Short mmCIF file of C-alpha atoms in Angstrom, two decimals:
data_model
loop_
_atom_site.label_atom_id
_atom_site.label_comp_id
_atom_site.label_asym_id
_atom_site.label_seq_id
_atom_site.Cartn_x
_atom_site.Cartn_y
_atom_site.Cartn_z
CA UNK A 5 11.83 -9.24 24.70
CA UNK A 6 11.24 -6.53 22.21
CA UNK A 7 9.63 -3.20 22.76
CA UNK A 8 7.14 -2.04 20.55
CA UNK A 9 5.89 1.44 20.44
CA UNK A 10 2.21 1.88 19.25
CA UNK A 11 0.57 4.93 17.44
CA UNK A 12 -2.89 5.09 16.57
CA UNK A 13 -5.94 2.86 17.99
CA UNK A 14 -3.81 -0.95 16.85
CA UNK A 15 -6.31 -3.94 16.68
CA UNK A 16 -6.12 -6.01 19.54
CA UNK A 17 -5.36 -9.34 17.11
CA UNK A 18 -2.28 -7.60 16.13
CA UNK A 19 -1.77 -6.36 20.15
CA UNK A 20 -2.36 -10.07 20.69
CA UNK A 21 0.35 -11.69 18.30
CA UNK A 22 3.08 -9.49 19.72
CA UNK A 23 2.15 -9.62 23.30
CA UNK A 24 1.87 -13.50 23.30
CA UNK A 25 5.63 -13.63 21.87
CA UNK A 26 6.85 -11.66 24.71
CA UNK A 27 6.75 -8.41 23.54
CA UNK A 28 6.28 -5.05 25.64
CA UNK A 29 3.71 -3.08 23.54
CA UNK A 30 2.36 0.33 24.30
CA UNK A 31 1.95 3.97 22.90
CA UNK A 32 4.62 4.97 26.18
CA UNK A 33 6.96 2.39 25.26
CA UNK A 34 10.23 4.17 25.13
CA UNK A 35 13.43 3.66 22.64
CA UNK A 36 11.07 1.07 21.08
CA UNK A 37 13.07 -1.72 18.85
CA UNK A 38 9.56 -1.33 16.57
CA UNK A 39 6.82 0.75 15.92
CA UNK A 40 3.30 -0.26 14.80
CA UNK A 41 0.95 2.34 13.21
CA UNK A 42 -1.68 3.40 11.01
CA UNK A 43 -2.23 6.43 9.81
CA UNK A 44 0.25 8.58 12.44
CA UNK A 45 2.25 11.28 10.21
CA UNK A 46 5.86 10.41 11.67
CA UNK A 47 7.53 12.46 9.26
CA UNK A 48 8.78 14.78 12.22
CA UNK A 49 9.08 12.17 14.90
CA UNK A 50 12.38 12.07 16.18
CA UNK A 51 13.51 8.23 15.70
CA UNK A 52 15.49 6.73 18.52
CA UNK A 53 18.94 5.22 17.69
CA UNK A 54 17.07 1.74 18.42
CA UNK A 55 14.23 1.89 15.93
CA UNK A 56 14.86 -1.39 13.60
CA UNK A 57 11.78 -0.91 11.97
CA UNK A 58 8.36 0.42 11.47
CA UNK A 59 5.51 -1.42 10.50
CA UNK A 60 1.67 0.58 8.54
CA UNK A 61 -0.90 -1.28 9.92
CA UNK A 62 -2.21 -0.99 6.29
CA UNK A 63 -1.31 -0.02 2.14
CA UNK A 64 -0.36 3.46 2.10
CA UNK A 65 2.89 4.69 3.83
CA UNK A 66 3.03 8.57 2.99
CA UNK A 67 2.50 9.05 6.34
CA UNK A 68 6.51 7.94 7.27
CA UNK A 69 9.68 9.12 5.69
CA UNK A 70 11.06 5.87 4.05
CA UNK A 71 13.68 7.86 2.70
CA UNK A 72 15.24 8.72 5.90
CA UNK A 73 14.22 5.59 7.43
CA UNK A 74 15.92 3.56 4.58
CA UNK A 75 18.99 5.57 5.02
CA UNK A 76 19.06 5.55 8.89
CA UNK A 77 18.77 1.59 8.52
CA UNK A 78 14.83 1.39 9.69
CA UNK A 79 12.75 -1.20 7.55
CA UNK A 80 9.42 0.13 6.97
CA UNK A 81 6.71 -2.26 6.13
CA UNK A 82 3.06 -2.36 4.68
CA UNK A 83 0.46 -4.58 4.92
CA UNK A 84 -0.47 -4.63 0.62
CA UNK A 85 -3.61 -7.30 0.50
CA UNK A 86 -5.02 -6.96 4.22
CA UNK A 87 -7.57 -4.60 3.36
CA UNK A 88 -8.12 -5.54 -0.13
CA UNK A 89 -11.70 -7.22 0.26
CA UNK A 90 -13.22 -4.18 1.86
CA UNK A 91 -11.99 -1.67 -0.37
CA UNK A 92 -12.87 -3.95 -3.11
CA UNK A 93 -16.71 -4.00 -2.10
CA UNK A 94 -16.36 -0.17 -1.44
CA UNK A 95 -15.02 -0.15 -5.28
CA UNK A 96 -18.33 -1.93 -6.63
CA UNK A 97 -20.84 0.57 -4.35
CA UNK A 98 -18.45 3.40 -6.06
CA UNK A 99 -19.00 2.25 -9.18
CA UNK A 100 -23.61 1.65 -8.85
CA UNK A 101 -23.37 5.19 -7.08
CA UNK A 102 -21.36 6.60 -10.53
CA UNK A 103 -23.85 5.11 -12.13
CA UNK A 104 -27.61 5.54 -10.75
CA UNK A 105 -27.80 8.72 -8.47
CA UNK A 106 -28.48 6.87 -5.45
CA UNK A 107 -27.15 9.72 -2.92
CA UNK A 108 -29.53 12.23 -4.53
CA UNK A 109 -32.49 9.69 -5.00
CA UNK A 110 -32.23 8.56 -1.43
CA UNK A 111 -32.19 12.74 -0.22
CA UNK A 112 -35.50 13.55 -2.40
CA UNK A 113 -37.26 10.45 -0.93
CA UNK A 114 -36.66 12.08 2.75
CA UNK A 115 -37.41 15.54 1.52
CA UNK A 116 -41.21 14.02 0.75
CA UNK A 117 -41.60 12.59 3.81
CA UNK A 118 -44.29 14.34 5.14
CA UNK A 119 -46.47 14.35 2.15
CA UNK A 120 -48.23 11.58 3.47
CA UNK A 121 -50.64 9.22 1.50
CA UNK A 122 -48.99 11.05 -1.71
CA UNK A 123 -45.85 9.91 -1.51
CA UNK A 124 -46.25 6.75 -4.09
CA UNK A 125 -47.34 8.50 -6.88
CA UNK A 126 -44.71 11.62 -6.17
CA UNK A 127 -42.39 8.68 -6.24
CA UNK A 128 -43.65 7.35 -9.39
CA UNK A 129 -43.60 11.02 -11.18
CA UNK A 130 -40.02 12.12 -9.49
CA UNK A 131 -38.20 8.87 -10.28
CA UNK A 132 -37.11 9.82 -13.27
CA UNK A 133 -34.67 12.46 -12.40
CA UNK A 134 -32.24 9.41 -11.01
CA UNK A 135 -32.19 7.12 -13.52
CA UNK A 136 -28.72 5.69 -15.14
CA UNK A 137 -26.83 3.42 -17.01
CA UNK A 138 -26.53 -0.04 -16.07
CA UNK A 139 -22.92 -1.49 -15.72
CA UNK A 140 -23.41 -4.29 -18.04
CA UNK A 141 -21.61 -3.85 -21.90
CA UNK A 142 -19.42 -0.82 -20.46
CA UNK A 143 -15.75 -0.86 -20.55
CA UNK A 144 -14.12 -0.42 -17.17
CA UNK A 145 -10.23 0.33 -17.11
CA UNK A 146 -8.28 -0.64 -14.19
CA UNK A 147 -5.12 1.36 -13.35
CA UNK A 148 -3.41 -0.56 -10.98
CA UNK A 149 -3.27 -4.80 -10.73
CA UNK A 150 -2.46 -5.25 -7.07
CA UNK A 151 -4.47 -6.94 -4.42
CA UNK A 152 -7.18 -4.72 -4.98
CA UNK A 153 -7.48 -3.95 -8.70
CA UNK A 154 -7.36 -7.66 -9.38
CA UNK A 155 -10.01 -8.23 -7.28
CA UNK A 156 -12.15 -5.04 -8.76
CA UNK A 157 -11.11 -6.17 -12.04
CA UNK A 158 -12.65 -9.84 -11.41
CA UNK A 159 -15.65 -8.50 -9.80
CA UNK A 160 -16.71 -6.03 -12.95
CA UNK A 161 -16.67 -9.57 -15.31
CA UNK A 162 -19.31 -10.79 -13.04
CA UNK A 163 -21.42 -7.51 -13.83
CA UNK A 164 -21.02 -8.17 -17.60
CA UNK A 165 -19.09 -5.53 -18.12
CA UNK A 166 -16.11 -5.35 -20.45
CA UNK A 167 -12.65 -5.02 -18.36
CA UNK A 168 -8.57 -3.53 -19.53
CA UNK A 169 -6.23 -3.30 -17.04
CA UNK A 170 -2.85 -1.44 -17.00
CA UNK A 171 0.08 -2.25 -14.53
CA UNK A 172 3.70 -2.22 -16.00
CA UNK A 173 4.42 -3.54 -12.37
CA UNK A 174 2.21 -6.60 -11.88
CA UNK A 175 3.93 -9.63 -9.86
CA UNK A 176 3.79 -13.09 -10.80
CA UNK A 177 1.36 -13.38 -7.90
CA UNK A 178 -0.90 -10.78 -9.08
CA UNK A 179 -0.90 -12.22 -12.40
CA UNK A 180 -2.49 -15.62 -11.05
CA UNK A 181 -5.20 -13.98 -8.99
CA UNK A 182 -6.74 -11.97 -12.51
CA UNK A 183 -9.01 -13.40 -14.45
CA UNK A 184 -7.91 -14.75 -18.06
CA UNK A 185 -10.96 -12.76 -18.98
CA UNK A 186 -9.67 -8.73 -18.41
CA UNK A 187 -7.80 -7.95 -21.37
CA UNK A 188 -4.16 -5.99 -20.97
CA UNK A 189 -3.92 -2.40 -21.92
CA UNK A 190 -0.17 -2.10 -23.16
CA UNK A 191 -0.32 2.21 -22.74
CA UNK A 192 -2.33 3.75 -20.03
CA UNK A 193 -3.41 6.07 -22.78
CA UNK A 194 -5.66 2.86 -24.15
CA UNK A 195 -7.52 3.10 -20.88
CA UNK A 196 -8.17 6.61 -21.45
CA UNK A 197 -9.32 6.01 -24.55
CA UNK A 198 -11.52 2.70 -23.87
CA UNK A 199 -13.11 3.36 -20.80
CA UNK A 200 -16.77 4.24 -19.62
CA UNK A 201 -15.41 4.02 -16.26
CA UNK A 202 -12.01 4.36 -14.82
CA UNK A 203 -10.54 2.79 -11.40
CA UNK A 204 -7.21 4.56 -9.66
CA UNK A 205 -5.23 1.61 -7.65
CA UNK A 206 -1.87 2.43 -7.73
CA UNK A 207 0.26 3.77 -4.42
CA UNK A 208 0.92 7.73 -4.36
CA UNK A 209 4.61 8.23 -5.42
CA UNK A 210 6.71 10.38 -7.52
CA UNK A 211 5.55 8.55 -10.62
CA UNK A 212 1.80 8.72 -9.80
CA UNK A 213 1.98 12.34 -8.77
CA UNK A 214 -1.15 13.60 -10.93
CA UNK A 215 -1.02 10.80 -13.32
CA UNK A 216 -4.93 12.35 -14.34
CA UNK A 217 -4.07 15.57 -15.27
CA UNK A 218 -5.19 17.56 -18.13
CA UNK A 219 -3.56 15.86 -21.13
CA UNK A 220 -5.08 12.37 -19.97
CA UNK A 221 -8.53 14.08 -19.78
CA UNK A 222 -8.57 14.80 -22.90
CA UNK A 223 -8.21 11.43 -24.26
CA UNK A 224 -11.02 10.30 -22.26
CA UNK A 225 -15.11 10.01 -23.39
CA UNK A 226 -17.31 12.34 -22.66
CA UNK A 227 -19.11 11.25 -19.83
CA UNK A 228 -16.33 9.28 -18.26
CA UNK A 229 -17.18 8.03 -14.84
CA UNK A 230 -14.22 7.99 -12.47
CA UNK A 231 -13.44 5.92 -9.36
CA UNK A 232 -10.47 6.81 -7.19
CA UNK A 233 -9.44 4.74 -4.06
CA UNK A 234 -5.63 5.61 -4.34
CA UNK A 235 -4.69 8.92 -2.71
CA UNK A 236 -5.75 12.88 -3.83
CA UNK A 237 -2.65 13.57 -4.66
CA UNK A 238 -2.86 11.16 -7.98
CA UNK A 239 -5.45 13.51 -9.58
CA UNK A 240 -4.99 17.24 -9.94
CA UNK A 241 -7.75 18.73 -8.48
CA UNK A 242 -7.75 21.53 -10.72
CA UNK A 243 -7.58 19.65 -13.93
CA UNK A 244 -10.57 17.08 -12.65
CA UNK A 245 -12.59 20.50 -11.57
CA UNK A 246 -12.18 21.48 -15.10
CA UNK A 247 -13.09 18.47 -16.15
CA UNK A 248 -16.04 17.87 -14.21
CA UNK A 249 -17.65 21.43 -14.83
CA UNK A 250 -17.57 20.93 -18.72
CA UNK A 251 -18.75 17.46 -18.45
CA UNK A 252 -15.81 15.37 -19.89
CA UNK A 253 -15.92 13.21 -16.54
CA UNK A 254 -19.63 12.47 -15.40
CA UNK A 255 -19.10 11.33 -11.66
CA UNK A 256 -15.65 11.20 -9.92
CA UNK A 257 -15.74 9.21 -6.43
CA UNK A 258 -13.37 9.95 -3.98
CA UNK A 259 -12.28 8.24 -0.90
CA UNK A 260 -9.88 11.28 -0.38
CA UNK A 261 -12.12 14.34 -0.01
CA UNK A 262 -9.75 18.32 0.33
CA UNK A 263 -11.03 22.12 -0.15
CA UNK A 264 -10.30 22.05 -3.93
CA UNK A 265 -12.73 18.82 -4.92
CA UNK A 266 -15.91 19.27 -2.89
CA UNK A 267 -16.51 22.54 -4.64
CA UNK A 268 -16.72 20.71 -7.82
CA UNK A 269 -20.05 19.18 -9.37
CA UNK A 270 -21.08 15.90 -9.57
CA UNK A 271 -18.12 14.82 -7.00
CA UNK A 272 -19.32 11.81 -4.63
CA UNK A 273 -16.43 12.38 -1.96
CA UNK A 274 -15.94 9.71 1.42
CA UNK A 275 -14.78 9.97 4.13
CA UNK A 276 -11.68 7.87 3.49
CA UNK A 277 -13.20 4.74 4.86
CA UNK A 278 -12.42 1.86 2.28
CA UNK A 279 -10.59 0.05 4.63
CA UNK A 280 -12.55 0.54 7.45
CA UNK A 281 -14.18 -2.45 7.97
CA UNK A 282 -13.44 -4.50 11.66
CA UNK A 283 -12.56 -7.17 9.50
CA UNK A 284 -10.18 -5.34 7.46
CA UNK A 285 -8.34 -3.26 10.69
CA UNK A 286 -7.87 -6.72 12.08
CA UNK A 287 -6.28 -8.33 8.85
CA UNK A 288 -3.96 -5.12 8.82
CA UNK A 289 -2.66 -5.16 12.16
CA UNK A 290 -1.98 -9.35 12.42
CA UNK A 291 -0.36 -9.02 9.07
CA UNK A 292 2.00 -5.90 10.12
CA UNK A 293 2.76 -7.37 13.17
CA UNK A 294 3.58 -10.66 12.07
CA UNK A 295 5.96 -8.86 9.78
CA UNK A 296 7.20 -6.93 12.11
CA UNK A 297 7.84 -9.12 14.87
CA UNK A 298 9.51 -11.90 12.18
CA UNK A 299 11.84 -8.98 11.10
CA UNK A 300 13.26 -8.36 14.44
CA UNK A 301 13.57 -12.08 15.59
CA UNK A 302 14.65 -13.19 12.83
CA UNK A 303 16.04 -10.90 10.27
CA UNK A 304 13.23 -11.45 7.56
CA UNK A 305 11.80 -8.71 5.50
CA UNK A 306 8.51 -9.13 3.91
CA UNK A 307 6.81 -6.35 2.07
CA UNK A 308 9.01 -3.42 2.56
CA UNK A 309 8.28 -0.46 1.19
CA UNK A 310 12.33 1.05 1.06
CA UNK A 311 14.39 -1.63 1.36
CA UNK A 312 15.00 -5.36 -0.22
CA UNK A 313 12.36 -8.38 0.61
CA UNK A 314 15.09 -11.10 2.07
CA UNK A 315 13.46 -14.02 3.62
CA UNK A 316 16.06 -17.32 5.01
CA UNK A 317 15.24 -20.29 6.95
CA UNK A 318 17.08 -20.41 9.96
CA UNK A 319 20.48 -22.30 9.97
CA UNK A 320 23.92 -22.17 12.22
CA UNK A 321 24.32 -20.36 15.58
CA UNK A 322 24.47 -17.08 14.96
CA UNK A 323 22.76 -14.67 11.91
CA UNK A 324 24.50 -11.96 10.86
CA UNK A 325 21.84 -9.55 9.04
CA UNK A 326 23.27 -6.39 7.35
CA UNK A 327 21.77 -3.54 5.34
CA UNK A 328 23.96 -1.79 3.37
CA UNK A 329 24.56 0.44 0.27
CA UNK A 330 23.95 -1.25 -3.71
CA UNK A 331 27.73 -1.24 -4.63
CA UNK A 332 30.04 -3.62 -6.02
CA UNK A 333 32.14 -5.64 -3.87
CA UNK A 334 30.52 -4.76 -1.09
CA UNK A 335 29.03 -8.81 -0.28
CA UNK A 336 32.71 -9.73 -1.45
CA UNK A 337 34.53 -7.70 1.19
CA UNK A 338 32.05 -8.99 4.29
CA UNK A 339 31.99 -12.91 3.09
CA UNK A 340 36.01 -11.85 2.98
CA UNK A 341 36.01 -10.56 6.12
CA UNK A 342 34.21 -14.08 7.95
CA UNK A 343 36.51 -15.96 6.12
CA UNK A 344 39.26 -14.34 7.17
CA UNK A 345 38.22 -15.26 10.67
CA UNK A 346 37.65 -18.68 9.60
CA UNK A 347 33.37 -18.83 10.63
CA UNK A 348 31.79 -21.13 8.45
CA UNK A 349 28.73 -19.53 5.85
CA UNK A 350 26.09 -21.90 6.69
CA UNK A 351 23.85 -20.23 4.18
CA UNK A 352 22.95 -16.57 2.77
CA UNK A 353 20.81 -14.55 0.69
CA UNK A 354 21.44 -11.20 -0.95
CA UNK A 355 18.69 -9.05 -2.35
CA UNK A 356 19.01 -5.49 -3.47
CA UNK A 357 16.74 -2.64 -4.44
CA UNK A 358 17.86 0.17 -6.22
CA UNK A 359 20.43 1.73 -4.56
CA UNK A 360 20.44 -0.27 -1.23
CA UNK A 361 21.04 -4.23 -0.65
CA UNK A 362 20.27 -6.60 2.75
CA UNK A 363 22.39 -9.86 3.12
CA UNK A 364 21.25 -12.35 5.94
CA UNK A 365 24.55 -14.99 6.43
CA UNK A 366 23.83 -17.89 8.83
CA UNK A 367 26.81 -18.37 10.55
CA UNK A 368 28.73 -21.88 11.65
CA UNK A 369 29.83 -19.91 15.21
CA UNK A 370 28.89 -17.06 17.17
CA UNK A 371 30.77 -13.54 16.82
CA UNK A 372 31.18 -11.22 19.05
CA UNK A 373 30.32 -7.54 19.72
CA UNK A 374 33.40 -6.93 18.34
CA UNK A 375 33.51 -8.64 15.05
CA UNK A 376 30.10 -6.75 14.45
CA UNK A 377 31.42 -3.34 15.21
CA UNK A 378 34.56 -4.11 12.52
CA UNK A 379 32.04 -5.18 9.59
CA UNK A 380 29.68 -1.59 10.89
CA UNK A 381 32.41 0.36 10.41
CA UNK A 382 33.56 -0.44 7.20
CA UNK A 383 32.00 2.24 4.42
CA UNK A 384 28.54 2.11 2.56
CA UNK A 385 26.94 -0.22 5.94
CA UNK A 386 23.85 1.10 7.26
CA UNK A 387 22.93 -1.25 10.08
CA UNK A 388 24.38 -4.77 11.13
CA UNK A 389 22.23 -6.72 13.52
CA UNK A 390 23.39 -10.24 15.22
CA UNK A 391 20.63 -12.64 16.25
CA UNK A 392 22.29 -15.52 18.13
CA UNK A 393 20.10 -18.85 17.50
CA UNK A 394 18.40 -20.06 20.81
#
């Protein structure tokens, strides 16, 4: 039975999958094997020795060191795709309200309220002061081809509108889920350039710190509309104040509202909600406890966020799963070491991922604690689980 430590209000679905498989799952669960979360900051949570893994019920993970859990031998997953269809939808009300001036439209309406019997032809006169441009012939760039830009970018055809998308990144299986139809930017500086409106769908990194700065404003339109359902950290504040106050960018929506942005004009800021759907929360928590759960019974990693995706069919008695440094020789000198001790490889996979590497080795016979503790000791291992078949 594993023990799985919960942070956050968890879906019951996902609950439910672990708790039919045996599991112990609580928020008091103590020297948990796994933790499930959401949006918990754990970067000064003191991890027990035990921790295998940790598993975002969700796309983001700058709430959890992955560093130092990659390094102490913790897997941390995401749930990339879950909670694509409602931030999707939120995407295409971002874009209408970047548009047409619904927010302020809708306040004026309530602000005539009690004029009575004059409130149609007020309407008629005042209606004016909210009109925009339609969607239809603009140029939307997508930053970003995931599960959710894909979808964003697909949805935009349907509006008429003319779509570029830029993602030096995209999978094979992103690739199949976009439309023939959106054309491929080859330099993020053509969707700069191109675009009436602009979508941010990239995860907050190193790479994407402020990746709309000044510079890339000023290869924009005048006018630009911008669309951000990334993080706040991938737009300097300052720079998009700037920007917004001279009227280079028309409209920037925000799911990711701070001090610095709602002092700026024109800023349509939410309350980080674009996965907050009970459909989505659900989809989030099954998926990151189904990954969770097949990670600690049996050694599979799907969508990590630190450390190499390794997935094996079960074969032999006895799994050997080992996370370890990326350096040469080092899958030589633990195949050597089973050989040595004459156990049969029934089958193996080896992935790396920059400088780490997991190898899962089905084994022809058991080992013991002891052969486990000789292949943890030797230099550049991280963590060496056994899972004995049933």
């Amino acid at each position: 039975m594993f023990k799985i430590k919960t942070m956050n209000s968890i879906s019951e679905s996902g609950l439910g999958f672990l708790e039919a498989r045996g599991c112990e799952v609580g928020p008091d669960t103590e020297a948990p094997d796994g933790m499930l979360i959401r949006s918990a900051d754990v970067h000064d949570y003191t991890f027990n020795p035990e921790l295998l893994a940790i598993s975002r019920a969700g796309a983001g993970y700058n709430n959890i060191p992955i560093e130092e859990c990659a390094e102490k031998g913790i897997v941390v997953f995401n749930s990339p795709g879950a909670n694509a269809q409602a931030v999707k939808e939120q995407e295409v009300m971002s874009l209408i309200m970047a548009s047409r001036d619904v927010l302020g439209a809708v306040d004026w309406v309530r602000s005539i309220a009690d004029k009575g019997s004059e409130i149609p032809v007020l309407v008629e006169k005042g209606k004016s002061a909210f009109t925009g441009p339609e969607l239809m012939g603009k140029t939307l760039g997508v930053i970003g081809l995931g599960a959710i830009g894909a979808l964003v970018a697909n949805i935009a055809l349907e509006f008429g509108m003319e779509v570029y998308g830029y993602d030096p990144f995209m999978s094979v299986e992103a690739a199949w889920r976009l439309s023939r139809e959106v054309k491929r930017a080859e330099h993020l500086e053509d969707i700069f350039r191109k675009s009436d409106y602009i979508s941010i769908n990239v995860p907050y990194n190193d790479k994407t710190h402020h990746m709309l700065s000044e510079k890339e404003f000023d290869m924009m339109k005048t006018g630009v509309r911008i669309i951000n359902e990334s993080r706040a950290e991938v737009v300097d504040d300052e720079a998009m104040t700037m920007a917004l106050d001279t009227g280079k960018v028309g409209k920037y929506v925000t799911d990711f509202p701070n001090e610095t942005i709602l002092k700026a004009p024109n800023v349509i800021a939410l309350p980080h909600i674009g996965a907050c759907t009970p459909e989505s929360e659900e989809r989030c928590a099954e998926m990151a406890a189904a990954e969770l759960y097949d990670y600690l019974e049996n050694g599979n990693i799907r969508n990590s966020v630190n450390l190499p995706d390794a997935t094996l069919d079960r074969m032999g008695v006895c799994r050997l799963c080992v996370l370890h440094r990326n350096v040469p020789r080092m899958l030589t000198r633990i195949l050597d070491f089973i050989s040595e001790r004459e156990i049969n490889v029934e089958h193996m996979i080896n992935k790396p991922r920059d400088n780490y590497a997991y190898t899962i080795i089905d084994l022809g016979k058991k080992i013991g604690p002891k052969t486990a503790d000789a292949i943890r000791n030797m230099p550049d291992i991280l963590r060496v689980r056994v899972i004995y078949s049933d």
